[in-house]
CSV table of C-alpha atoms in Angstrom, one decimal:
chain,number,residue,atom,x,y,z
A,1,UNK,CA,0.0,0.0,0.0
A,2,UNK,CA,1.4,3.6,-0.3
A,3,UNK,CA,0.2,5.1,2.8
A,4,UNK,CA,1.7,4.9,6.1
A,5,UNK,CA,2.0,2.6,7.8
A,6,UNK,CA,2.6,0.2,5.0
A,7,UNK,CA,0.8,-2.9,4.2
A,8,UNK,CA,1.2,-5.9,2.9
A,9,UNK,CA,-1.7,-8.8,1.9
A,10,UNK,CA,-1.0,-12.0,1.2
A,11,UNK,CA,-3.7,-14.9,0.5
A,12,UNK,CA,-2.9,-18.8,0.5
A,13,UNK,CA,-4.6,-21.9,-1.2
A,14,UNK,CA,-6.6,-22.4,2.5
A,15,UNK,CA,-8.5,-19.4,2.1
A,16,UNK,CA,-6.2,-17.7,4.6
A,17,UNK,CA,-6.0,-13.5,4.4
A,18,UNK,CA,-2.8,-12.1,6.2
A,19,UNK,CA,-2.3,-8.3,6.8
A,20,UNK,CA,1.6,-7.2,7.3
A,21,UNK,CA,1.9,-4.4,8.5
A,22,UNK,CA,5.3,-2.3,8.7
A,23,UNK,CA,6.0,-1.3,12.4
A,24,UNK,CA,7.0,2.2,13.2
A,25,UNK,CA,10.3,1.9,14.6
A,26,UNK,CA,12.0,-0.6,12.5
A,27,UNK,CA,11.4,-0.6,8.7
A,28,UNK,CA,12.5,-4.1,8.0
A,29,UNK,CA,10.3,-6.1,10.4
A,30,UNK,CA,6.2,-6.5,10.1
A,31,UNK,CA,3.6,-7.6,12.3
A,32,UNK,CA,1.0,-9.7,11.0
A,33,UNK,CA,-2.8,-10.4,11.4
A,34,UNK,CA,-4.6,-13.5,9.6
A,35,UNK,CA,-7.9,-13.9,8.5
A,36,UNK,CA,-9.7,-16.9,7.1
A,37,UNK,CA,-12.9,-16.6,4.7
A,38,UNK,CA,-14.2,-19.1,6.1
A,39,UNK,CA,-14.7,-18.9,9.8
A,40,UNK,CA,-16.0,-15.3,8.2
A,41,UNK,CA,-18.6,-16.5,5.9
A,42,UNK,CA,-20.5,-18.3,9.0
A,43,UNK,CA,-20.8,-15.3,10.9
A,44,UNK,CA,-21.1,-12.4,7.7
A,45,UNK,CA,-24.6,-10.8,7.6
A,46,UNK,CA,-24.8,-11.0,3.5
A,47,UNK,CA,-26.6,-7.4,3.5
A,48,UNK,CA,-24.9,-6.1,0.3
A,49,UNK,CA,-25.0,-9.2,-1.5
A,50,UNK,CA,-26.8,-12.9,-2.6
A,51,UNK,CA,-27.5,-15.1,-0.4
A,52,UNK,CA,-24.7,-17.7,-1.3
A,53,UNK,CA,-26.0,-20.8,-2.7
A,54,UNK,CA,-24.7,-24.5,-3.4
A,55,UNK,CA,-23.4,-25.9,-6.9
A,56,UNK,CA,-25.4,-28.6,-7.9
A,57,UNK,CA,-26.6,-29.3,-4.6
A,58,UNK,CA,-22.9,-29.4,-3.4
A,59,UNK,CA,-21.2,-27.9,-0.7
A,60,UNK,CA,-18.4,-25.4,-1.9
A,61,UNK,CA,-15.2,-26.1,-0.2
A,62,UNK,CA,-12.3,-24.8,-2.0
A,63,UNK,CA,-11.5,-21.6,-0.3
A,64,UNK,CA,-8.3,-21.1,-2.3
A,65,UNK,CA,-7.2,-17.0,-2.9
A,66,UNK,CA,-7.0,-16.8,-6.5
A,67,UNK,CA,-6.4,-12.8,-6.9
A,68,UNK,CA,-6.2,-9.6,-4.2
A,69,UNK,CA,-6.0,-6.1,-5.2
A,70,UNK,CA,-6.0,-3.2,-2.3
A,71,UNK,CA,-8.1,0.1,-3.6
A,72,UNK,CA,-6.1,3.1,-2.2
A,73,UNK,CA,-9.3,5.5,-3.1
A,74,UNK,CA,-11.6,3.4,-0.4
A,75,UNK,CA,-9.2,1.9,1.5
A,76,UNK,CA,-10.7,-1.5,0.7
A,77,UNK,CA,-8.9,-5.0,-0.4
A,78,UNK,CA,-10.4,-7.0,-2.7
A,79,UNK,CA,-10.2,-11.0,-2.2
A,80,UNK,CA,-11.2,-12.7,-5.2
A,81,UNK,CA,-11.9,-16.6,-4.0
A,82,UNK,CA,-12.2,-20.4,-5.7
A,83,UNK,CA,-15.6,-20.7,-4.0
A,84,UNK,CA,-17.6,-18.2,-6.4
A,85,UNK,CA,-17.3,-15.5,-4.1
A,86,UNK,CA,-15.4,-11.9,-4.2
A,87,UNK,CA,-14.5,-10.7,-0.4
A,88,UNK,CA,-14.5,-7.0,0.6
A,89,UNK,CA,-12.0,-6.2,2.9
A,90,UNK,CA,-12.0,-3.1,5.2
A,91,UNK,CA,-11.2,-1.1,8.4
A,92,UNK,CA,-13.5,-0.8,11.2
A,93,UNK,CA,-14.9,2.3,10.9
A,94,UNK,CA,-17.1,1.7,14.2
A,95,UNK,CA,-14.9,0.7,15.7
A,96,UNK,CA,-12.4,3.7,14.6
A,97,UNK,CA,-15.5,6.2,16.5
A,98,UNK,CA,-15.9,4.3,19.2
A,99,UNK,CA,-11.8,4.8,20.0
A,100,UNK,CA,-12.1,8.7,18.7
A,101,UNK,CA,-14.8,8.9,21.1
A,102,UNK,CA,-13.8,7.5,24.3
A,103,UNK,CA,-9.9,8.5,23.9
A,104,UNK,CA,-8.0,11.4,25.9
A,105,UNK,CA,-7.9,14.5,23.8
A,106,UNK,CA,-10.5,12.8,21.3
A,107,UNK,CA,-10.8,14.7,17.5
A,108,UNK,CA,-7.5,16.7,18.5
A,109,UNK,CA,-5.5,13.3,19.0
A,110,UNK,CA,-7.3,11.9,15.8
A,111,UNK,CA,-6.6,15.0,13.8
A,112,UNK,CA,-2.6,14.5,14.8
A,113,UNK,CA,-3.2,10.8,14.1
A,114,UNK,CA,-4.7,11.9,10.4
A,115,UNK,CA,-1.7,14.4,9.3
A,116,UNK,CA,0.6,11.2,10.0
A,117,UNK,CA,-1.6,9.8,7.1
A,118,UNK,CA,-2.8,7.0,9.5
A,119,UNK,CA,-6.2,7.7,9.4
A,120,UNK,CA,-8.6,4.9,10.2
A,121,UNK,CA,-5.6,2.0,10.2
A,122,UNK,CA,-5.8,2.3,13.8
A,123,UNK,CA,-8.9,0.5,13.8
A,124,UNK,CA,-9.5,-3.4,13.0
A,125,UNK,CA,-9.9,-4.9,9.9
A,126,UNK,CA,-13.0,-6.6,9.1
A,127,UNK,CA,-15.0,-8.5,6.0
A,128,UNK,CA,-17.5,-5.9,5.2
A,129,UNK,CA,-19.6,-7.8,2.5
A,130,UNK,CA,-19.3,-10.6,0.2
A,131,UNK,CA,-19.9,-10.0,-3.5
A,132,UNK,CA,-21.5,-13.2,-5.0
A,133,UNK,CA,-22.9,-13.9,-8.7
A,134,UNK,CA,-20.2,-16.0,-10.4
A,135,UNK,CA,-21.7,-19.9,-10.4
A,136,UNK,CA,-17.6,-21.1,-10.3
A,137,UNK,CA,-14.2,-19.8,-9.2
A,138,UNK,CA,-13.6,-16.3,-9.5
A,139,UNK,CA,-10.1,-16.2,-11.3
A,140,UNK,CA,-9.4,-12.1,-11.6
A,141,UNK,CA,-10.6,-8.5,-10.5
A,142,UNK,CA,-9.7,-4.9,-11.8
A,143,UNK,CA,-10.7,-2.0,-10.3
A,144,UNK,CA,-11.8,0.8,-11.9
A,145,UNK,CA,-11.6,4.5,-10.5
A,146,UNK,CA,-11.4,7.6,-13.0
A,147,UNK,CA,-12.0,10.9,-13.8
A,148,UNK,CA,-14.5,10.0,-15.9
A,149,UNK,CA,-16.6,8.6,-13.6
A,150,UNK,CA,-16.7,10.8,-10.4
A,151,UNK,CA,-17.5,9.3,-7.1
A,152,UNK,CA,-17.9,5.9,-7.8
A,153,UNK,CA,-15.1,2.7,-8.0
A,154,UNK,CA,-15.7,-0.3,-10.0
A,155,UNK,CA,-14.8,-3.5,-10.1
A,156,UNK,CA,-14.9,-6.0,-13.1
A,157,UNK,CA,-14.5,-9.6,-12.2
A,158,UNK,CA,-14.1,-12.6,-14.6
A,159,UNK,CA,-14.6,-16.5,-13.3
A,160,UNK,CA,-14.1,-19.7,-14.7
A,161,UNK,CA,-17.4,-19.9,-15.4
A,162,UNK,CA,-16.5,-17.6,-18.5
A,163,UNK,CA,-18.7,-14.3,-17.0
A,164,UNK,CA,-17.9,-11.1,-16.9
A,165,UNK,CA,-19.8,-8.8,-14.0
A,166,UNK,CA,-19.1,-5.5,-12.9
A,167,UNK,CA,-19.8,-4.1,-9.1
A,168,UNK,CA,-20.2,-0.8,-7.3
A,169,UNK,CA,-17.4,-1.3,-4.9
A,170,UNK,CA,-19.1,1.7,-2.4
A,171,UNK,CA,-22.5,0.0,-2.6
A,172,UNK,CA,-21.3,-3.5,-2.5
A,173,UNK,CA,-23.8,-4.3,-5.5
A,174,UNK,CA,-23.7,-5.6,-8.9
A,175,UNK,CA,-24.3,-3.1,-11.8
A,176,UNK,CA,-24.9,-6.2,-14.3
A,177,UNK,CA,-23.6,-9.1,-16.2
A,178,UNK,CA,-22.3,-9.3,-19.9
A,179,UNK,CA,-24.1,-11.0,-22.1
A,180,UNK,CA,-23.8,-11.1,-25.9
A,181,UNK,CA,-26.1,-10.4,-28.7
A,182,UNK,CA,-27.6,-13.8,-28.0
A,183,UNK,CA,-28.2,-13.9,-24.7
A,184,UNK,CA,-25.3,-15.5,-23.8
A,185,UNK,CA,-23.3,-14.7,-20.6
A,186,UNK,CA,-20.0,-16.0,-21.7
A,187,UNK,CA,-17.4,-13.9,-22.7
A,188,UNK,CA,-14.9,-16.0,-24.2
A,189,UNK,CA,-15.0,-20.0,-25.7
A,190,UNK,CA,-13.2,-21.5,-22.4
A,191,UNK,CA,-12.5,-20.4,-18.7
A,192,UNK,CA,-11.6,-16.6,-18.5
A,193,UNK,CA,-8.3,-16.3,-16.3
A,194,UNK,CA,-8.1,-12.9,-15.4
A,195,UNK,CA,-8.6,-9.6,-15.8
A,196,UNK,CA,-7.0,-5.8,-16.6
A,197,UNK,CA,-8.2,-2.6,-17.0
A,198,UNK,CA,-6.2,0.6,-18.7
A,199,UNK,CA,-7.2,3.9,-17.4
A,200,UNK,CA,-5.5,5.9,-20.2
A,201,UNK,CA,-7.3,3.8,-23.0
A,202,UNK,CA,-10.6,3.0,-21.3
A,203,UNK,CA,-10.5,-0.5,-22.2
A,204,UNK,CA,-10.4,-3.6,-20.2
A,205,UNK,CA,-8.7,-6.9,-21.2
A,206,UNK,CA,-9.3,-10.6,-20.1
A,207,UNK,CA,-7.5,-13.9,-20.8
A,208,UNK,CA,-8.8,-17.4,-21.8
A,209,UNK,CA,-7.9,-20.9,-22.2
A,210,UNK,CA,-9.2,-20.7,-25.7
A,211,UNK,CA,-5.6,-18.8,-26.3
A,212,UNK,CA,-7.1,-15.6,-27.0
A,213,UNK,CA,-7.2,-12.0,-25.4
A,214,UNK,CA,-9.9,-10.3,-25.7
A,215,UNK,CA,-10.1,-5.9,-25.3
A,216,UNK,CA,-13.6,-4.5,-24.7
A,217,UNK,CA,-14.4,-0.8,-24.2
A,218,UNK,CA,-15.2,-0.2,-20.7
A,219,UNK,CA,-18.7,1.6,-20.0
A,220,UNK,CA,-20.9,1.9,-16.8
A,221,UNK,CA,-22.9,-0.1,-19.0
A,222,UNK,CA,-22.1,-3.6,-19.6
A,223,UNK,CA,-24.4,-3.8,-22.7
A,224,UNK,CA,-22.0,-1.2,-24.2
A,225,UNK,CA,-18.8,-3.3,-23.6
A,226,UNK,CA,-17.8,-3.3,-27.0
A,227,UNK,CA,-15.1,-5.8,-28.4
């Protein structure tokens, strides 16, 4: 990450989400936090999202970390997962209040705390929701915050199951799913791999196993995501 202190994610086959963090007085050491998706998804309230649902009548137990990207702009982490689901990461804002509130000195320690470029990294980090649509792995994610679209971050996500969606990342919710002339929902011949957006061209581009990359034109509107 690129704000102090700094952070590091890393994500393992188990479903396991570690946060390294940088400590103050020694730039070479890091202490670390883990997290695993799925002693999370028993206790998540799914408020921002579907209610997550079996494959074939199957349980889903592959947990594995395919892809993480950390949004600067919401200071959010992205966790895209092997059991169909996408994982929002972020700090506890409550939890950031409650300290603000009951501390010594209050908003005039917080607003020292803030010039150090802290901010709310004092508090915990928490799964906020769980962003679920894709029917099999989720195998990439880009984010996408411009200029050209003010006050709102998206995120397209590809899966195995060779769909393309695209998310509000503030809202949590999905804006829609790409779907062809047809009616179709796949993207691509085989299973899309992952997943890259360029700011400066406006384009996005995904990977296949059919040995072919594809470059759409980005739009808020997926109907318009032109090859």
């Amino acid at each position: 990450t690129g704000k102090s202190p700094i952070l590091i994610f890393t994500g393992d086959c188990e479903g396991r989400i570690t946060k390294w963090e940088q400590l103050q007085l020694n730039n070479f050491m890091y202490s670390s936090d883990s997290f695993n998706l799925q002693d999370m998804s028993r206790t998540l309230q799914y408020s921002n999202c579907d209610v997550i649902t079996p494959i074939n009548g199957t349980e889903k137990k592959s947990r594995s970390i395919n892809k993480m990207l950390f949004v600067e702009d919401l200071d959010i982490l992205v966790a895209a997962a092997d059991d169909c689901n996408i994982y929002i990461w972020g700090f506890d804002e409550q939890a950031m209040n409650e300290l603000r509130d009951s501390a010594p000195g209050g908003d005039d320690l917080f607003q020292t705390i803030e010039d150090d470029a802290v901010t709310n990294r004092v508090a915990g980090f928490t799964c906020k929701c769980v962003l679920n649509k894709h029917s099999q792995s989720v195998t990439g994610v880009a984010v996408v915050c411009s200029d050209s679209y003010p006050c709102t971050c998206y995120l397209i996500s590809c899966g195995a199951d060779r769909r393309l969606c695209l998310w509000n990342l503030q809202l949590g919710t999905l804006v829609g799913t790409y779907s062809d002339s047809a009616g179709s929902e796949a993207a691509s011949e085989e299973v899309i791999t992952d997943v890259a957006y360029s700011k400066s061209r406006n384009e996005f581009a995904y990977s296949s196993a059919d040995k072919l990359i594809y470059i759409r034109r980005f739009s808020t509107s997926v109907k318009s995501w032109n090859l």
